[in-house]
Coordinates of C-alpha atoms in Angstrom, one line a residue:
Chain W
X1 CA 12.4 3.4 -4.2
X2 CA 12.5 -0.4 -5.2
X3 CA 9.9 -2.9 -5.4
X4 CA 7.9 -1.5 -8.3
X5 CA 9.8 -1.3 -11.9
X6 CA 8.6 -0.2 -14.9
X7 CA 10.8 -1.0 -18.8
X8 CA 11.6 0.0 -20.6
X9 CA 12.3 4.2 -19.6
X10 CA 12.3 5.4 -23.1
X11 CA 10.0 3.6 -26.2
X12 CA 9.6 4.7 -29.4
X13 CA 7.0 3.8 -32.0
X14 CA 5.5 4.0 -34.9
X15 CA 2.3 5.4 -35.6
X16 CA -0.3 2.4 -35.7
X17 CA 2.1 -0.1 -34.4
X18 CA 0.7 -0.9 -31.0
X19 CA 2.8 -1.2 -27.9
X20 CA 3.4 -3.0 -24.6
X21 CA 4.3 -1.0 -21.6
X22 CA 5.7 -3.3 -18.0
X23 CA 4.6 -3.4 -14.5
X24 CA 6.5 -5.6 -12.2
X25 CA 6.2 -5.6 -8.3
X26 CA 7.7 -7.4 -5.7
X27 CA 6.0 -6.3 -2.9
X28 CA 2.9 -8.7 -2.4
X29 CA 0.3 -5.6 -3.1
X30 CA -3.0 -7.4 -4.0
X31 CA -4.0 -4.0 -6.8
X32 CA -2.2 -2.5 -9.2
X33 CA -2.8 0.8 -11.9
X34 CA -1.5 1.9 -14.6
X35 CA -2.1 6.1 -14.8
X36 CA -1.4 8.7 -17.9
X37 CA 0.8 11.7 -17.0
X38 CA -0.3 14.8 -19.9
X39 CA 1.0 18.1 -18.7
X40 CA -1.1 20.2 -17.0
X41 CA -3.3 17.1 -16.4
X42 CA -2.8 15.2 -13.2
X43 CA -2.3 12.4 -13.6
X44 CA -5.3 10.2 -15.1
X45 CA -6.4 6.3 -14.5
X46 CA -6.4 4.2 -17.0
X47 CA -7.2 0.3 -16.1
X48 CA -7.0 -1.1 -11.7
X49 CA -6.8 -4.2 -10.6
X50 CA -6.9 -6.0 -7.4
X51 CA -6.8 -9.3 -7.8
X52 CA -5.0 -12.0 -10.0
X53 CA -7.4 -12.5 -13.1
X54 CA -10.0 -9.4 -12.9
X55 CA -9.6 -5.6 -14.2
X56 CA -11.3 -3.1 -14.1
X57 CA -11.2 0.7 -16.4
X58 CA -10.6 3.7 -15.4
X59 CA -11.5 7.3 -16.7
X60 CA -9.9 6.4 -19.7
X61 CA -9.1 3.2 -21.3
X62 CA -10.3 4.2 -24.5
X63 CA -7.8 2.0 -26.6
X64 CA -5.8 1.0 -24.1
X65 CA -6.0 -2.9 -22.8
X66 CA -3.9 -4.5 -19.6
X67 CA -3.9 -8.0 -18.2
X68 CA -3.0 -9.2 -15.0
X69 CA -1.9 -13.2 -15.4
X70 CA 0.6 -13.0 -12.4
X71 CA -0.5 -10.8 -9.0
X72 CA 3.0 -9.7 -9.0
X73 CA 2.9 -8.7 -13.0
X74 CA 0.7 -5.6 -15.0
X75 CA 1.4 -4.6 -18.5
X76 CA -0.5 -2.0 -20.5
X77 CA -0.9 -2.7 -24.1
X78 CA -1.1 1.1 -25.4
X79 CA -3.4 0.2 -29.7
X80 CA -3.5 1.8 -32.9
X81 CA -7.4 2.8 -31.6
X82 CA -5.1 5.6 -28.3
X83 CA -5.1 8.8 -30.3
X84 CA -3.1 10.6 -28.3
X85 CA -0.6 7.0 -26.9
X86 CA 2.3 9.9 -25.8
X87 CA 2.9 10.7 -22.9
X88 CA 4.5 9.4 -19.6
X89 CA 2.8 6.4 -18.4
X90 CA 2.6 5.2 -14.3
X91 CA 2.3 2.0 -13.1
X92 CA 1.9 1.7 -9.3
X93 CA 0.3 -0.9 -6.7
X94 CA -1.0 -1.5 -3.4
X95 CA -2.8 -3.2 -0.2
X96 CA -5.6 -2.7 -2.6
X97 CA -7.8 -0.8 -0.3
X98 CA -8.7 2.8 -1.8
X99 CA -7.0 4.0 2.0
X100 CA -3.5 2.5 1.0
X101 CA -0.8 4.1 -0.2
X102 CA -0.1 3.6 -3.7
X103 CA 3.4 3.2 -4.5
X104 CA 4.7 4.0 -8.4
X105 CA 7.1 2.7 -11.1
X106 CA 9.6 5.5 -12.4
X107 CA 7.2 5.1 -15.6
X108 CA 7.9 4.7 -18.9
X109 CA 7.6 8.2 -21.7
X110 CA 6.0 5.9 -24.5
X111 CA 7.0 8.6 -28.0
X112 CA 4.9 7.1 -31.7
X113 CA 6.5 9.2 -34.3
Chain E
X1 CA -18.0 12.9 -13.3
X2 CA -16.7 13.4 -10.1
X3 CA -13.3 15.6 -10.1
X4 CA -10.9 17.5 -7.7
X5 CA -9.3 20.8 -8.7
X6 CA -6.1 21.7 -7.4
X7 CA -4.7 25.5 -7.3
X8 CA -2.7 27.3 -7.9
X9 CA -0.8 25.6 -11.1
X10 CA 2.3 27.1 -10.3
X11 CA 3.6 28.4 -7.0
X12 CA 6.4 30.0 -6.6
X13 CA 8.5 31.2 -3.1
X14 CA 11.5 32.4 -0.9
X15 CA 13.0 30.0 1.0
X16 CA 11.2 30.0 4.5
X17 CA 8.6 31.2 4.0
X18 CA 5.1 29.1 3.8
X19 CA 3.2 27.7 0.7
X20 CA -0.8 26.7 0.9
X21 CA -2.1 24.4 -2.5
X22 CA -5.7 24.2 -2.9
X23 CA -7.8 21.3 -4.5
X24 CA -12.0 21.5 -4.5
X25 CA -13.3 18.0 -4.8
X26 CA -17.0 17.1 -5.6
X27 CA -18.1 13.9 -4.0
X28 CA -19.5 14.3 -1.2
X29 CA -18.6 11.5 0.5
X30 CA -15.1 11.1 -0.1
X31 CA -13.5 9.9 3.0
X32 CA -9.7 9.9 1.9
X33 CA -7.6 12.7 1.0
X34 CA -3.6 11.9 0.2
X35 CA -1.2 14.3 -0.7
X36 CA 1.3 13.2 -3.5
X37 CA 5.5 15.1 -4.5
X38 CA 6.4 14.3 -7.5
X39 CA 10.0 15.5 -7.6
X40 CA 11.8 16.5 -11.1
X41 CA 12.3 13.1 -12.5
X42 CA 11.1 11.2 -9.9
X43 CA 8.3 9.2 -9.5
X44 CA 5.4 10.3 -6.7
X45 CA 5.8 9.6 -3.4
X46 CA 2.7 10.1 -0.3
X47 CA 3.8 12.6 2.0
X48 CA 0.4 13.4 3.9
X49 CA -2.9 11.9 4.6
X50 CA -6.2 13.0 6.0
X51 CA -9.4 11.5 6.6
X52 CA -12.9 12.6 6.8
X53 CA -13.3 12.1 10.6
X54 CA -10.1 14.9 11.2
X55 CA -9.6 18.4 10.4
X56 CA -6.4 18.8 10.5
X57 CA -3.3 16.4 10.8
X58 CA 0.3 17.9 11.0
X59 CA 3.9 15.9 10.1
X60 CA 7.0 17.8 10.4
X61 CA 6.8 21.6 8.1
X62 CA 3.3 20.2 6.6
X63 CA 0.1 20.0 7.5
X64 CA -3.3 19.2 5.7
X65 CA -6.4 21.0 7.1
X66 CA -10.1 19.5 5.2
X67 CA -13.6 21.7 5.0
X68 CA -16.2 18.8 4.3
X69 CA -18.8 21.5 4.5
X70 CA -17.5 23.1 2.2
X71 CA -15.3 20.1 0.4
X72 CA -12.0 21.4 -0.1
X73 CA -9.1 20.9 1.5
X74 CA -4.9 22.6 1.9
X75 CA -1.5 21.5 1.8
X76 CA 0.8 24.3 4.2
X77 CA 4.2 23.9 3.8
X78 CA 6.0 26.1 6.5
X79 CA 9.9 27.0 6.3
X80 CA 10.5 25.9 2.7
X81 CA 13.6 24.8 1.2
X82 CA 14.8 24.2 -1.7
X83 CA 14.7 20.1 -1.2
X84 CA 10.9 20.6 -1.3
X85 CA 10.8 22.3 -5.2
X86 CA 8.5 19.2 -7.0
X87 CA 4.8 18.8 -8.5
X88 CA 2.3 18.0 -5.7
X89 CA -1.0 16.4 -6.5
X90 CA -4.0 16.3 -4.0
X91 CA -7.0 13.3 -4.9
X92 CA -9.8 12.3 -3.7
X93 CA -11.4 8.8 -3.5
X94 CA -14.9 7.7 -5.4
X95 CA -17.0 6.6 -2.8
X96 CA -18.2 2.3 -3.7
X97 CA -14.8 2.3 -5.9
X98 CA -11.1 1.0 -5.1
X99 CA -10.0 4.6 -7.3
X100 CA -8.4 7.7 -6.1
X101 CA -9.2 10.9 -8.3
X102 CA -6.2 13.1 -8.7
X103 CA -6.1 17.1 -9.4
X104 CA -4.0 18.9 -12.1
X105 CA -1.0 19.6 -10.2
X106 CA 0.8 22.3 -8.1
X107 CA 4.6 23.2 -9.7
X108 CA 6.2 24.6 -6.2
X109 CA 9.5 26.6 -6.5
X110 CA 11.6 27.4 -3.3
X111 CA 14.1 29.7 -4.5
X112 CA 17.0 30.3 -2.2

């Protein structure tokens, strides 16, 4: 299960605070993705990046921001504008084509109190 | 917008029985349909995928079938084992994007 890591595993924050989730991969993959997983709602795409210094909004980007300054890193910031931030967040990476296997990280469970 | 519907949301079977999970997609131009398995407390992993130029693909006890006319595809697991217990997600690509859209997941429980 190595190759793509997320930290921390559990994260607690107070309402109104921004928080940044880390995602790192050493697979030399071009593409990276952030998903949000809620019970009964599957995996919903937040942001994705096909190349360094470029990224696109997914289906639920409001209240989130990302950066892709390095190929191996794709941090996600959950801002205070996200109305329901408590969720399980999964990062993934792939070679870039939609048909390429996405390899997921272990996830970060964010709880906003 | 585009979506993928997945049924059932939960499925319980006896060990040795077969399990079938069905997904319907809305984008008639979709060409790629992967299935991911997420065991409890673990990350999702690709278990099988199918492209639109084939109707069926098998890998040992798992198979996927695709009906492009009806816009649905299914995962079949035969001779189920307790280690098949997990949440299964189907997905479909969105044409002219680099995105997958996932179904809502099926929790499969295999009882010994």
